[in-house]
Coordinates of C-alpha atoms and ligand atoms in Angstrom, one line a residue:
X1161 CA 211.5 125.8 75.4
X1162 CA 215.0 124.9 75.1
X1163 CA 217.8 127.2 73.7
X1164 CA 221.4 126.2 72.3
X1165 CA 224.1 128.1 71.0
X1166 CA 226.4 127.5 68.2
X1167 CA 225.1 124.2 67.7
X1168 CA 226.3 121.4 65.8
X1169 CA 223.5 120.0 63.1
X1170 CA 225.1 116.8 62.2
X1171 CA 222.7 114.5 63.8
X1172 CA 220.0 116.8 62.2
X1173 CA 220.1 116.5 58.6
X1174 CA 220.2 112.9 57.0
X1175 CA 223.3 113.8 55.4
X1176 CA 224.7 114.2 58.2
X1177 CA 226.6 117.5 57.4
X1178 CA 228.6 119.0 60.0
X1179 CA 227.6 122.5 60.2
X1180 CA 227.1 124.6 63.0
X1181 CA 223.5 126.8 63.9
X1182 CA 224.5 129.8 66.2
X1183 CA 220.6 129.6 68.1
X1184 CA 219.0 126.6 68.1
X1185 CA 215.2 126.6 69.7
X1186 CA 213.4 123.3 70.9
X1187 CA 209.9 123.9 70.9
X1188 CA 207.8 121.5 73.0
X1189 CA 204.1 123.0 72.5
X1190 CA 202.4 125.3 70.7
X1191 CA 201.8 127.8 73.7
X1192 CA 205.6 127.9 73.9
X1193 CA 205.5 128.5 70.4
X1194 CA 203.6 131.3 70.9
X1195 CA 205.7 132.7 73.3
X1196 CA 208.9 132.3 71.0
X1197 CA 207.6 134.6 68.9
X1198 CA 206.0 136.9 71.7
X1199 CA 209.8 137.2 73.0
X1200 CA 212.0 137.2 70.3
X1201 CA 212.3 139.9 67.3
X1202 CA 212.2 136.6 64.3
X1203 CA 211.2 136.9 60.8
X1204 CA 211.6 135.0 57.9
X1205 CA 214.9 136.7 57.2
X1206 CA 216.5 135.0 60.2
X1207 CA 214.4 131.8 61.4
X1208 CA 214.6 128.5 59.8
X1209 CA 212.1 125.4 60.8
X1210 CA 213.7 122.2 61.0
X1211 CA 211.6 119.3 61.1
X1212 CA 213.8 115.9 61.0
X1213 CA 216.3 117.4 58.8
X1214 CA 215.5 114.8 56.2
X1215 CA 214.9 117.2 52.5
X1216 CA 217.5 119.0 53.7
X1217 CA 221.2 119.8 52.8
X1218 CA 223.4 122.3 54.3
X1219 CA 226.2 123.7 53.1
X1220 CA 227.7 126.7 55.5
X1221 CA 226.8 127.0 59.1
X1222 CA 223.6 128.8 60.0
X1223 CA 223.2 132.2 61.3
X1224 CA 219.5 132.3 61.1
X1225 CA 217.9 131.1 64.4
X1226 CA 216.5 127.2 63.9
X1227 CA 213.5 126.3 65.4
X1228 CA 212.8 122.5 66.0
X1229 CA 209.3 121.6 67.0
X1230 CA 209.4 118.7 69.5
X1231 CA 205.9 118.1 70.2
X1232 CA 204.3 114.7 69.5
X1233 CA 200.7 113.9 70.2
X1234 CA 198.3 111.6 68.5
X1235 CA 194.7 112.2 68.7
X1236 CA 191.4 110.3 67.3
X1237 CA 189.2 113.3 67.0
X1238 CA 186.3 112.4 64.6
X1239 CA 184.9 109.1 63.2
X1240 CA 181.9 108.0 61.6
X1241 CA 180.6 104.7 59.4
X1242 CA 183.9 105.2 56.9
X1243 CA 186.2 107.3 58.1
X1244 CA 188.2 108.5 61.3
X1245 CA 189.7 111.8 61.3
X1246 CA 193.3 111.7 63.2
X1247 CA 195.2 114.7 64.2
X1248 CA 199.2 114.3 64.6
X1249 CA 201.1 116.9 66.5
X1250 CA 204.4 118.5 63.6
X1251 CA 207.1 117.1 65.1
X1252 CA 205.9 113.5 65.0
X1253 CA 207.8 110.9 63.0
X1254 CA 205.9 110.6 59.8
X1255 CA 206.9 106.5 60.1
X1256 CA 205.1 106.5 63.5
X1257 CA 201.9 107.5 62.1
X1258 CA 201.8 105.5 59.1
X1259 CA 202.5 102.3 61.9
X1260 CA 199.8 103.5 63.7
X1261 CA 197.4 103.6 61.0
X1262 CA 198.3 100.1 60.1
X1263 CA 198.2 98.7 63.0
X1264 CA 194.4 100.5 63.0
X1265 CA 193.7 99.2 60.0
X1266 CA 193.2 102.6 58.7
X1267 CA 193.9 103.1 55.4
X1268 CA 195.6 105.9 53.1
X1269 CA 199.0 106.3 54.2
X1270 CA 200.0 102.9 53.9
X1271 CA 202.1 103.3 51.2
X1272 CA 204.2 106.1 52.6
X1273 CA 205.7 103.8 54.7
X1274 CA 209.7 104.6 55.8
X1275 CA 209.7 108.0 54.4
X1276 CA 211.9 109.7 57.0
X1277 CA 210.9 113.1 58.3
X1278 CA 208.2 114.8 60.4
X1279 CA 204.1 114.7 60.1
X1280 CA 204.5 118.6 60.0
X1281 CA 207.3 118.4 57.0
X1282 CA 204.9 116.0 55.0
X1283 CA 202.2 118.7 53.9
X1284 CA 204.8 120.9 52.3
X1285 CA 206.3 119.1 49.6
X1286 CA 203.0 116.8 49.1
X1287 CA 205.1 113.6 49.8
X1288 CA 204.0 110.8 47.8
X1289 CA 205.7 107.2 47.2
X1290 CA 204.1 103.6 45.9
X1291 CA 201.1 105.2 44.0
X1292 CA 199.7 107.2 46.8
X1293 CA 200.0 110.8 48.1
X1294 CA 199.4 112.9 51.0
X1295 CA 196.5 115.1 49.1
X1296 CA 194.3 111.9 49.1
X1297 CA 193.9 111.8 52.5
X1298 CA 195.0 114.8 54.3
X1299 CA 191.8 116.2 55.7
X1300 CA 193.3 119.8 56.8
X1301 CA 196.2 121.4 58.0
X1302 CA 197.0 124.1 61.3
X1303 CA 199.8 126.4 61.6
X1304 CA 201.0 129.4 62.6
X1305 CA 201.1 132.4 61.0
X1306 CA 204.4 134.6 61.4
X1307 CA 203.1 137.6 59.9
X1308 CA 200.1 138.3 61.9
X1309 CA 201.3 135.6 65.1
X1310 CA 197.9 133.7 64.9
X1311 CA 197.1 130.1 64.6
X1312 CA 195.3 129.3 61.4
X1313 CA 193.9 126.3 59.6
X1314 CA 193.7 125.4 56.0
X1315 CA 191.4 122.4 54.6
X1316 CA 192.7 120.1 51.8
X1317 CA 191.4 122.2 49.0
X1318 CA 193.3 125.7 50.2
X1319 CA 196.3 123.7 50.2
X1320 CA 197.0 124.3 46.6
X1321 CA 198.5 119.8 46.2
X1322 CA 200.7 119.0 43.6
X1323 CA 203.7 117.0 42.4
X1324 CA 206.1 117.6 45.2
X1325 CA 204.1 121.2 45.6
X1326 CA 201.9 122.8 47.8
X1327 CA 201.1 126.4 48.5
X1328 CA 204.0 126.4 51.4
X1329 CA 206.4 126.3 49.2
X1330 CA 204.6 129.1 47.3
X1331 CA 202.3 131.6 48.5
X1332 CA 202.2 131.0 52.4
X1333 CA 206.5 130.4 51.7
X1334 CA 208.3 131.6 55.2
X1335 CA 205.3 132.6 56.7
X1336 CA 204.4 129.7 58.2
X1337 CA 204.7 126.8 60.8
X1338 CA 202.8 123.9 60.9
X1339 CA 201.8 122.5 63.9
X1340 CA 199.5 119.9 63.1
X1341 CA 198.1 117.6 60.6
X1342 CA 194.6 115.6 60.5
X1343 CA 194.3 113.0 58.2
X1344 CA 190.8 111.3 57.1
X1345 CA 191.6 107.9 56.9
X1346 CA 189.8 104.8 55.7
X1347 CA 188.0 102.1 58.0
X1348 CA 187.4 99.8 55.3
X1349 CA 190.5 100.6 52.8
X1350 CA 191.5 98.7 49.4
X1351 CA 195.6 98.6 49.6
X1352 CA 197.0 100.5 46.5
X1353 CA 198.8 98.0 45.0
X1354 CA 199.2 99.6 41.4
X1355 CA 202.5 101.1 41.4
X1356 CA 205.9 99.7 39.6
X1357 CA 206.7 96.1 41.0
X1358 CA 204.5 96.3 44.4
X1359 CA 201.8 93.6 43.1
X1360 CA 204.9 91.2 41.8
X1361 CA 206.5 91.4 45.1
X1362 CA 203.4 90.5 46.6
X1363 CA 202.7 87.8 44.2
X1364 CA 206.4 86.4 45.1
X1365 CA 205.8 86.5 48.5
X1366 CA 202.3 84.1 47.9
X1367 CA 199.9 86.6 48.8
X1368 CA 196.9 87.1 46.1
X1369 CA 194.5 89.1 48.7
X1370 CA 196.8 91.8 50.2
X1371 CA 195.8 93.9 53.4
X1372 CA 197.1 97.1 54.0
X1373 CA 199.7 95.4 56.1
X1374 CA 200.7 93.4 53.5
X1375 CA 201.1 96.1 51.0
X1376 CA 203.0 98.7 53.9
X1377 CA 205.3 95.5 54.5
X1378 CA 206.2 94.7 50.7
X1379 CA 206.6 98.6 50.4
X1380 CA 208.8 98.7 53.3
X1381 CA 210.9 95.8 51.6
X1382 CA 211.2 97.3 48.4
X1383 CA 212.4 100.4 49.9
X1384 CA 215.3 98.9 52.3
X1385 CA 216.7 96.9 49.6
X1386 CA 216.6 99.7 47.3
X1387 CA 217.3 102.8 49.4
X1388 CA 219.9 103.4 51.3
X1389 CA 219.1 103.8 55.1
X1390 CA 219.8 107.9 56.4
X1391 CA 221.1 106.3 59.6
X1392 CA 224.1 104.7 57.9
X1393 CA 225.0 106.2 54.4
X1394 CA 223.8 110.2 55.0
X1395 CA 221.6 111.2 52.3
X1396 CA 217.9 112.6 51.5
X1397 CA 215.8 110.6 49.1
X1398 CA 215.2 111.3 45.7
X1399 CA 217.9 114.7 45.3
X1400 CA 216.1 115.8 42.5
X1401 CA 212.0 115.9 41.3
X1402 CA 211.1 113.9 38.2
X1403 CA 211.4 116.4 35.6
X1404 CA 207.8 116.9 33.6
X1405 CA 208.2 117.6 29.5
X1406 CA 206.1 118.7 26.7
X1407 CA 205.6 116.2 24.2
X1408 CA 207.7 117.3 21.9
X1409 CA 210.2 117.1 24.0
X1410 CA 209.4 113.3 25.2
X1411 CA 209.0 112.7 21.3
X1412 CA 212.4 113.6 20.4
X1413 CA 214.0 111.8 23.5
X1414 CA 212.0 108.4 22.6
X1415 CA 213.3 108.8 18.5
X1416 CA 216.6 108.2 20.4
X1417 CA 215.7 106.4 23.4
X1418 CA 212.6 104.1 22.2
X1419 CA 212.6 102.4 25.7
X1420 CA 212.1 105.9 27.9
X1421 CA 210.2 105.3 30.5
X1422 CA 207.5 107.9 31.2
X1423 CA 204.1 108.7 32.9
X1424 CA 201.8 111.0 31.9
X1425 CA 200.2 113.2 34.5
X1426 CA 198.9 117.0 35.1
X1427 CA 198.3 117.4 31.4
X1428 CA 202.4 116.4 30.6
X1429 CA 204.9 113.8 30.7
X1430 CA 206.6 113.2 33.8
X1431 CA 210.3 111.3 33.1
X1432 CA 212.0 109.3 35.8
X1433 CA 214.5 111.3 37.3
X1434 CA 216.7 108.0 38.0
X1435 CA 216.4 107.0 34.2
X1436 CA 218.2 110.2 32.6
X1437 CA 221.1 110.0 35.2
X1438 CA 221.2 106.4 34.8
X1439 CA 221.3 107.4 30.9
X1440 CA 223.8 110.0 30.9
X1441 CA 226.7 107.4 32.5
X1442 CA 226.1 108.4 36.2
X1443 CA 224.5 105.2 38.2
X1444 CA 226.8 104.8 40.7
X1445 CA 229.3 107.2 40.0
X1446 CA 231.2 108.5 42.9
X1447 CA 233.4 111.5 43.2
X1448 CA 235.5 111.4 47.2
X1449 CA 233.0 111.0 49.8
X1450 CA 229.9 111.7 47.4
X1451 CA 228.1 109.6 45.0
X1452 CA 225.0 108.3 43.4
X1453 CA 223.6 105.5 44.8
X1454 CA 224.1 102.2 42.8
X1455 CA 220.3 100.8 43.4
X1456 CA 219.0 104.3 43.2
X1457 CA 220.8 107.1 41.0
X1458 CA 218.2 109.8 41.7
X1459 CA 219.4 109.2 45.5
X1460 CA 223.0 111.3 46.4
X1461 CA 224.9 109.9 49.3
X1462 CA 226.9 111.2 51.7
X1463 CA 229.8 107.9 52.2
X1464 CA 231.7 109.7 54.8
X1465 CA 232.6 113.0 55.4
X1466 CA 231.1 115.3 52.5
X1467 CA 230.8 118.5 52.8
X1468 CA 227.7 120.4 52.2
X1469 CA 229.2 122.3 49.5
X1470 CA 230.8 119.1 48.0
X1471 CA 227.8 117.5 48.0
X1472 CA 225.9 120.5 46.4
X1473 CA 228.7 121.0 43.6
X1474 CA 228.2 117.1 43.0
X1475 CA 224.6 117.9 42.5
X1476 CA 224.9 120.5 40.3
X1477 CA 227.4 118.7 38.3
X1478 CA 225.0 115.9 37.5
X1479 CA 222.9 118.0 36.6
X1480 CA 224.7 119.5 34.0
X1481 CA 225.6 116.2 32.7
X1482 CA 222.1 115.6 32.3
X1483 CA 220.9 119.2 30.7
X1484 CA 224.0 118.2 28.0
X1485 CA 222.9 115.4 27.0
X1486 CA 218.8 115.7 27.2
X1487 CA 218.3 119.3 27.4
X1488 CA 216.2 118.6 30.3
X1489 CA 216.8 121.0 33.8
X1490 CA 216.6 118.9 36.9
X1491 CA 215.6 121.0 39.8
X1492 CA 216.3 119.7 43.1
X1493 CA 213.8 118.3 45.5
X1494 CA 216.1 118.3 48.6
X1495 CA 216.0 122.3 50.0
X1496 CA 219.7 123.7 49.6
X1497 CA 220.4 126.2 52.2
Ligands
EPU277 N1 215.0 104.0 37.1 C1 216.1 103.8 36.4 N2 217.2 103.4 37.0 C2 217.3 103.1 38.3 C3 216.1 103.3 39.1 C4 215.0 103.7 38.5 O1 216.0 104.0 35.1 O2 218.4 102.8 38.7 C5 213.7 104.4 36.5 C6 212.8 103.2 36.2 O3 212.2 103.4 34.9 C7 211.8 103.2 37.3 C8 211.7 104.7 37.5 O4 213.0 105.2 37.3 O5 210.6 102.7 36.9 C9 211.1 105.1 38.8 O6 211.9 104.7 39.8 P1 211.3 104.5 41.3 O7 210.1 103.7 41.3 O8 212.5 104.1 42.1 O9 210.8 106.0 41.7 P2 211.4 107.4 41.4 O10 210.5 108.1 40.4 O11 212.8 107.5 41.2 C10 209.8 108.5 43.2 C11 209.8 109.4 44.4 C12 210.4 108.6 45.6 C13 209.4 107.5 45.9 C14 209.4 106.6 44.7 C15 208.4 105.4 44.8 C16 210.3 111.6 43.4 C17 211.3 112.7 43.2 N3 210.7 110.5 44.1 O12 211.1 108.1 42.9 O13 210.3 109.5 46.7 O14 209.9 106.7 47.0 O15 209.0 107.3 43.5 O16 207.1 105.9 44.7 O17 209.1 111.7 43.0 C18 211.7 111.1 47.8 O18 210.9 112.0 47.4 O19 212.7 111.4 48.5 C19 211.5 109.8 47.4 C20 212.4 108.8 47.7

């Protein structure tokens, strides 16, 4: 276990903020873990879990204690004619793991290729990208429990999946740390190739029979050329989720908008995020150091030195735009602290 004191965050969030934490904890296995909480008098009131700082966006310094799990194993622990069950230590980089599934020829993550973050973040928000999603192939999930200080596991189904949603953000909400993930992947996958412009890009690119290599790699090329990379323009994905609508709602918005693009899914119609700001004037719109970004509008950058708080009031003033000219609420994706 490592401690520092009133240390600077900046090269922990992707939008690379400068805030200060006053207690920041390096973790580097679960026994220490353990003992972290054995020793020191944390709740949910004053501990924060920072995985790679990537869904994240400060904007004051932190008074809470943050705790940074640093551990990192990969383990093949089960496999039988179809499948092999592979168990990631939290504080993995989720890009890692997808590379090593690929190179495995293991399918099911393939498509989550260059999401930045941590395997342990992944579970919680249910990431998803290119037509596939965590819940398909997360086999179960261990973590700790801060009320009762026990290790735990949940399988798939306890894990509550849905858009950008799982029950850590609701019912097990600060009371718990993940510490690892197993994933049931495939030995003898089909690539996804369903999604937006994946199967032209292949096409382009003269390949009719795609592996899940191929698919990872065209996935991988889509997303550099259209995203902008955390290293060198701070920012954290999508800002906000694609906002679902009733169908009223979605009828009146294609009266006036015949060419809204929309997918239906959980029973209602989910509207691209991207398309309404895009809409309402605000693809590329920049305001100091923050702005939209031109090839993306649902992602807000960071161009130099933003401020949390400027990037925040940016955020919220988007939104507004939005909710003026739609009557549609964005809520963010990205967790404001
Ligand atoms: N669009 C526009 N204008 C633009 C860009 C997009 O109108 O400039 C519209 C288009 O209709 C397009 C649609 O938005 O078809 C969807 O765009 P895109 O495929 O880029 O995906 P997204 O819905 O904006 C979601 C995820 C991303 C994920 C991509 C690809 C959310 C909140 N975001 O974005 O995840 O990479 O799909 O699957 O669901 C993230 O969560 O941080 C993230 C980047």
């Amino acid at each position: 276990m490592k401690l520092f004191e009133n240390f600077s965050l900046k090269d922990f969030n992707s939008f690379h903020v400068d805030v200060k934490a006053e207690k920041f904890v390096v973790i580097e296995s679960t026994e220490e873990l353990k003992e972290f909480f054995d020793e020191f008098d944390v709740n949910k009131n004053n501990l924060l879990l920072l995985g790679g700082g990537s869904n994240i966006l400060f904007t004051k310094d932190v008074d809470s204690t943050i705790l940074h799990l640093a551990f990192q194993n990969l383990s093949e622990v089960q496999e039988d004619n179809n499948f092999v069950l592979i168990e990631a230590d939290a504080g993995m980089n989720w890009d890692e793991l997808v590379k090593y599934s690929v190179e495995k020829n293991l399918g099911g993550i393939e498509n989550l290729a260059l999401i930045p973050g941590t395997v342990g973040a992944a579970p919680i928000q249910n990431i998803g990208a290119y037509g596939q999603e965590l819940k398909d192939t997360l086999f179960q999930v261990k973590y700790f429990d801060m009320s009762d200080k026990k290790f735990k596991v949940l399988d798939n189904a306890h894990c509550k999946f849905g858009y950008r949603d799982s029950i850590f953000k609701n019912d097990l909400q600060y009371k718990f740390i993940i510490t690892k993930v197993t994933l049931r992947l495939k030995k003898n996958p089909e690539p996804t190739v369903n999604y937006g412009n994946v199967e032209n890009e292949l096409k382009k690119s003269g390949i009719t029979d795609p592996t899940i290599a191929d698919v990872s790699c065209i996935i991988r090329k889509i997303r550099t050329e259209k995203l902008p990379d955390p290293a060198k323009i701070g920012n954290a994905g999508s800002f906000f989720k694609n906002p679902f609508v009733d169908d009223v709602t979605f009828q009146k918005i294609k009266n006036d908008f015949p060419d809204v693009p929309s997918f239906r899914q959980e029973g209602k119609v989910k509207i691209p995020a991207a398309w309404l700001i895009e809409k309402s004037g605000l693809k590329g719109f920049r305001k100091g150091d923050v702005g939209t970004y031109p090839n993306q509008p649902l992602v807000i950058v960071n161009y130099g030195n933003a401020t949390g708080k400027e990037i925040y009031n940016f955020a919220m003033s988007i939104k507004q735009t939005v909710l003026e000219k739609f009557n549609i609420e964005l809520e963010p994706e990205v967790n404001v602290i």
